[in-house]
Coordinates of C-alpha atoms in Angstrom, one line a residue:
M264 CA -50.4 140.2 103.4
Q265 CA -53.4 138.9 105.4
L266 CA -55.8 141.7 104.7
S267 CA -57.4 142.8 101.4
L268 CA -60.8 143.9 100.3
V269 CA -61.6 140.3 99.3
H270 CA -60.7 139.1 102.9
N271 CA -63.0 141.8 104.3
L272 CA -65.9 140.6 102.1
K273 CA -65.3 137.0 103.0
T274 CA -65.3 137.9 106.7
S275 CA -68.6 139.7 106.3
V276 CA -70.1 136.8 104.4
E277 CA -69.1 134.4 107.2
R278 CA -70.6 136.7 109.9
Y279 CA -73.6 138.2 108.1
A280 CA -74.5 135.8 105.3
D281 CA -78.2 136.6 105.4
N282 CA -77.8 140.3 105.8
V283 CA -78.8 142.5 102.9
V284 CA -75.7 144.1 101.3
L285 CA -77.3 146.0 98.4
I286 CA -80.8 147.5 97.7
Q287 CA -81.6 148.9 94.3
A288 CA -85.2 149.7 93.3
Q289 CA -87.2 146.6 94.4
E290 CA -84.2 144.2 94.4
Q291 CA -82.1 143.1 97.3
L292 CA -78.9 141.1 97.5
T293 CA -77.6 139.3 100.6
Y294 CA -73.9 138.8 101.4
A295 CA -74.2 135.1 100.7
E296 CA -75.7 135.8 97.2
L297 CA -73.0 138.4 96.5
W298 CA -70.3 136.0 97.4
R299 CA -71.7 133.2 95.2
Q300 CA -71.9 135.7 92.3
T301 CA -68.4 136.9 93.0
I302 CA -67.0 133.3 92.8
R303 CA -68.8 132.7 89.5
I304 CA -67.3 135.8 88.0
A305 CA -63.8 135.0 89.3
R306 CA -64.0 131.6 87.6
S307 CA -65.2 133.1 84.3
L308 CA -62.4 135.5 84.3
A309 CA -59.8 132.8 85.1
A310 CA -61.2 130.8 82.2
V311 CA -60.3 133.5 79.7
G312 CA -56.8 133.8 81.2
V313 CA -57.1 136.5 83.8
G314 CA -54.5 136.0 86.6
R315 CA -52.3 137.8 89.0
G316 CA -51.8 141.4 88.0
D317 CA -53.9 141.3 84.9
R318 CA -56.1 144.4 84.3
V319 CA -59.9 144.1 83.9
A320 CA -62.0 147.2 83.1
I321 CA -65.5 147.8 84.4
L322 CA -67.8 150.1 82.5
L323 CA -71.1 150.0 84.4
D324 CA -73.3 152.1 86.5
N325 CA -73.6 151.2 90.2
S326 CA -75.4 147.8 90.5
A327 CA -75.0 144.4 92.1
V328 CA -73.1 143.2 89.0
Y329 CA -70.7 146.1 89.4
V330 CA -69.9 145.1 93.0
S331 CA -69.6 141.4 92.3
S332 CA -67.4 142.2 89.2
Y333 CA -65.1 144.4 91.3
Y334 CA -64.6 141.7 93.9
G335 CA -64.6 138.9 91.3
I336 CA -61.7 140.6 89.5
L337 CA -59.7 140.8 92.8
L338 CA -60.6 137.2 93.7
A339 CA -59.2 136.1 90.3
G340 CA -56.0 137.9 91.2
G341 CA -56.6 140.8 88.8
V342 CA -56.6 144.5 89.0
V343 CA -59.8 146.5 88.7
V344 CA -59.8 149.4 86.1
A345 CA -62.8 151.5 87.0
L346 CA -64.1 153.6 84.0
N347 CA -66.4 156.5 84.0
A348 CA -69.7 155.2 82.6
G349 CA -70.8 158.6 81.4
T350 CA -67.9 159.2 79.1
K351 CA -67.7 159.0 75.3
A352 CA -66.1 156.0 73.4
K353 CA -63.0 157.9 72.4
D354 CA -61.9 158.3 76.1
I355 CA -63.1 154.9 77.1
V356 CA -61.1 153.2 74.3
N357 CA -58.0 155.2 75.2
W358 CA -58.3 154.2 78.9
I359 CA -58.7 150.6 78.0
K360 CA -55.5 150.7 75.9
H361 CA -53.6 152.8 78.4
S362 CA -54.4 150.5 81.3
G363 CA -53.5 147.3 79.2
A364 CA -56.8 145.7 80.2
L365 CA -57.3 142.1 79.0
C366 CA -61.1 142.2 79.5
L367 CA -63.9 144.7 79.6
V368 CA -67.1 144.2 81.6
T369 CA -69.9 146.4 80.3
S370 CA -73.4 146.4 79.0
S371 CA -74.8 146.4 75.5
R372 CA -77.3 149.0 76.8
H373 CA -74.4 151.5 77.2
P374 CA -74.9 154.3 74.6
E375 CA -71.3 154.0 73.4
Y376 CA -71.3 150.2 73.3
T377 CA -71.3 149.8 69.5
N378 CA -68.5 152.3 69.1
I379 CA -66.4 150.8 71.9
V380 CA -66.7 147.3 70.3
A381 CA -65.7 148.7 66.9
Q382 CA -62.7 150.7 68.2
T383 CA -61.1 148.3 70.7
E384 CA -58.3 145.9 69.9
R385 CA -59.3 142.5 68.6
D386 CA -57.8 140.6 71.5
L387 CA -59.9 142.4 74.1
V388 CA -62.5 140.0 75.7
I389 CA -65.8 141.8 76.2
F390 CA -68.3 140.5 78.8
D391 CA -71.8 141.9 78.1
V392 CA -73.8 141.7 81.3
D393 CA -77.1 142.4 79.5
G394 CA -76.6 140.4 76.4
T395 CA -77.5 136.8 75.4
L396 CA -75.9 134.1 73.4
S397 CA -78.1 134.9 70.3
Y398 CA -75.8 137.7 69.0
K399 CA -72.5 136.1 69.9
H400 CA -71.7 135.1 66.3
S401 CA -71.3 138.8 65.4
D402 CA -68.0 139.2 67.3
A403 CA -66.1 136.2 68.7
R404 CA -64.6 138.5 71.5
I405 CA -68.0 139.0 73.1
R406 CA -69.2 136.8 76.0
S407 CA -72.8 136.7 77.2
K408 CA -74.1 137.3 80.6
E409 CA -74.7 133.5 80.9
E410 CA -71.0 132.9 80.3
Y411 CA -70.0 135.7 82.7
I412 CA -72.2 134.7 85.6
D413 CA -72.7 130.9 85.2
N414 CA -75.5 130.1 87.6
S415 CA -75.0 126.4 87.1
A416 CA -71.4 126.6 88.4
D417 CA -70.6 125.0 91.8
T418 CA -70.1 127.6 94.5
T419 CA -70.3 125.3 97.5
S420 CA -66.7 124.3 97.4
E421 CA -64.2 126.6 99.1
Y422 CA -62.6 129.2 96.8
I423 CA -58.9 129.7 97.6
L424 CA -58.2 133.4 98.1
P425 CA -55.2 134.8 96.3
V426 CA -52.1 135.7 98.3
Y427 CA -51.6 139.4 97.9
H428 CA -48.5 141.5 98.6
E429 CA -49.5 144.8 100.2
N430 CA -47.8 146.7 97.4
D431 CA -49.4 144.7 94.6
A432 CA -51.7 146.8 92.4
A433 CA -55.4 146.3 93.2
A434 CA -57.2 149.1 91.2
V435 CA -56.7 151.8 88.7
I436 CA -59.0 154.9 88.9
Y437 CA -58.9 157.6 86.3
T438 CA -59.1 161.1 87.5
S439 CA -61.8 163.5 86.2
G440 CA -59.3 165.5 84.1
T441 CA -60.2 168.9 85.6
T442 CA -56.7 170.3 85.0
G443 CA -55.7 168.2 82.0
N444 CA -56.1 164.8 80.6
P445 CA -57.4 162.1 83.0
K446 CA -54.6 160.2 84.7
G447 CA -54.7 156.6 85.7
V448 CA -54.0 156.4 89.4
T449 CA -52.8 152.9 90.6
L450 CA -53.9 151.9 94.1
S451 CA -52.3 149.0 96.0
H452 CA -54.1 146.6 98.2
R453 CA -52.5 148.4 101.1
N454 CA -53.8 151.7 99.9
L455 CA -57.4 150.4 99.7
V456 CA -57.3 148.5 103.1
S457 CA -55.7 151.5 104.9
N458 CA -58.4 153.8 103.6
V459 CA -61.1 151.4 104.8
E460 CA -59.5 151.0 108.2
S461 CA -59.2 154.8 108.8
I462 CA -62.8 155.5 107.8
L463 CA -64.1 152.7 110.0
Q464 CA -62.3 154.2 112.9
Y465 CA -63.6 157.7 112.6
L466 CA -67.2 156.8 111.5
S467 CA -67.5 153.8 113.9
L468 CA -69.4 151.9 111.2
T469 CA -71.1 148.6 112.1
N470 CA -73.3 146.0 110.4
T471 CA -76.4 148.0 111.4
D472 CA -75.4 150.9 109.2
R473 CA -77.2 151.5 105.9
L474 CA -75.9 154.1 103.5
M475 CA -78.1 155.9 100.9
N476 CA -75.6 156.0 98.0
V477 CA -75.7 158.4 95.1
L478 CA -71.9 158.4 94.4
P479 CA -70.5 156.5 91.4
F480 CA -68.3 153.6 92.4
Y481 CA -65.8 154.4 89.6
Y482 CA -64.5 157.5 91.5
S483 CA -62.5 157.3 94.7
Y484 CA -65.2 158.7 97.0
G485 CA -67.9 156.2 95.9
N486 CA -65.3 153.4 95.8
S487 CA -64.4 154.1 99.4
V488 CA -68.1 154.2 100.5
L489 CA -68.6 150.8 98.9
H490 CA -65.7 149.0 100.5
T491 CA -66.1 150.5 104.0
H492 CA -69.7 149.4 104.4
I493 CA -69.0 145.9 103.0
A494 CA -66.1 145.5 105.5
V495 CA -68.4 145.7 108.5
G496 CA -71.4 143.9 107.0
G497 CA -73.4 147.0 106.4
S498 CA -75.7 147.7 103.5
L499 CA -76.0 150.3 100.7
V500 CA -79.1 151.6 99.0
L501 CA -78.1 152.4 95.3
Q502 CA -79.6 155.3 93.4
N503 CA -77.8 156.3 90.2
S504 CA -79.8 159.5 89.4
L505 CA -80.2 162.8 91.1
A506 CA -82.8 164.0 88.6
Y507 CA -85.5 163.8 91.3
P508 CA -83.8 164.7 94.6
H509 CA -87.0 164.4 96.6
L510 CA -86.9 160.6 95.8
I511 CA -83.5 160.4 97.5
L512 CA -85.1 161.8 100.7
K513 CA -88.0 159.4 100.3
Q514 CA -85.7 156.4 100.0
I515 CA -83.7 157.6 103.1
Q516 CA -87.0 157.6 105.0
E517 CA -88.4 154.3 103.7
T518 CA -85.1 152.3 104.1
R519 CA -84.2 153.9 107.4
A520 CA -80.8 154.8 106.1
T521 CA -78.3 155.7 108.8
G522 CA -75.8 157.5 106.5
F523 CA -75.6 159.7 103.4
S524 CA -72.5 160.7 101.4
G525 CA -72.3 163.5 98.8
V526 CA -70.2 166.2 97.3
P527 CA -71.1 169.9 97.9
S528 CA -73.3 170.1 94.8
T529 CA -75.2 167.1 96.1
Y530 CA -76.2 168.9 99.3
S531 CA -76.9 172.1 97.4
L532 CA -79.3 170.3 95.2
L533 CA -81.1 168.7 98.1
L534 CA -81.4 172.0 99.9
S535 CA -82.6 174.0 96.9
R536 CA -85.0 171.5 95.3
T537 CA -86.6 169.6 98.1
K538 CA -88.6 170.3 101.3
L539 CA -86.5 168.6 104.0
R540 CA -89.2 169.1 106.7
E541 CA -91.6 166.9 104.8
H542 CA -89.4 163.9 105.3
D543 CA -88.5 161.9 108.4
L544 CA -84.7 161.8 108.3
S545 CA -84.4 160.8 112.0
S546 CA -82.6 157.6 111.1
L547 CA -79.5 159.4 109.8
R548 CA -76.6 159.0 112.0
Y549 CA -73.8 160.5 109.8
M550 CA -73.4 162.5 106.7
T551 CA -70.1 163.0 104.9

């Protein structure tokens, strides 16, 4: 199989290295910076034994490290297990066990972090993207941010992309559990690439598109939005809270976003709690 999400990212890096891929608050990340971070993470995962088909769970809010972790896991040959960051430890621990994850990428700032560490198996490697080496002695399983993203590691040499079979597992997404217990849905590389290709076709996305994103990447809709824009060299403005909906409109205006994606309740919130006419939304080309 020649195509995969990692191949899409690598192509965008080659074509648009200096383009901004992610904007969050006052921070921006270019495609070249994202690729370097992705390589560092892939090497850190490989160093703890992650290889083809191994599951690695991500428990993070939308951020640059979430994106580089997602692609870093794939680059290492692994399978991404995307976990709902707003869930309690009991469910998170069950999903980690159910998926057979070898590693967990999370943050010690997560409100359930202590419970998760206490309740998971002793062979689970935990990468704390906000922690430091100073507390490592408390649990040998825990790796610090410095160990996860080694900024001293060489990223100038070419990283050999894994050879994927189109039916190989690429990701596991847990359903919301509306009609029962959440189910782990396994998606293949072909599933993910086909989704990207179909959306690129009907939205005609290009590298000039910039999406105002409020959707969590750990669900299929947000996951799709992430990969489609990266595939064309576009950019995403990340906002993890809808508590102040007028700020969403302000960011659309300030960043000249060309797109916005939401679920029905998102649009209802914007319509009922903001004054649309007070914002210049003329940059928007599409809403989904």
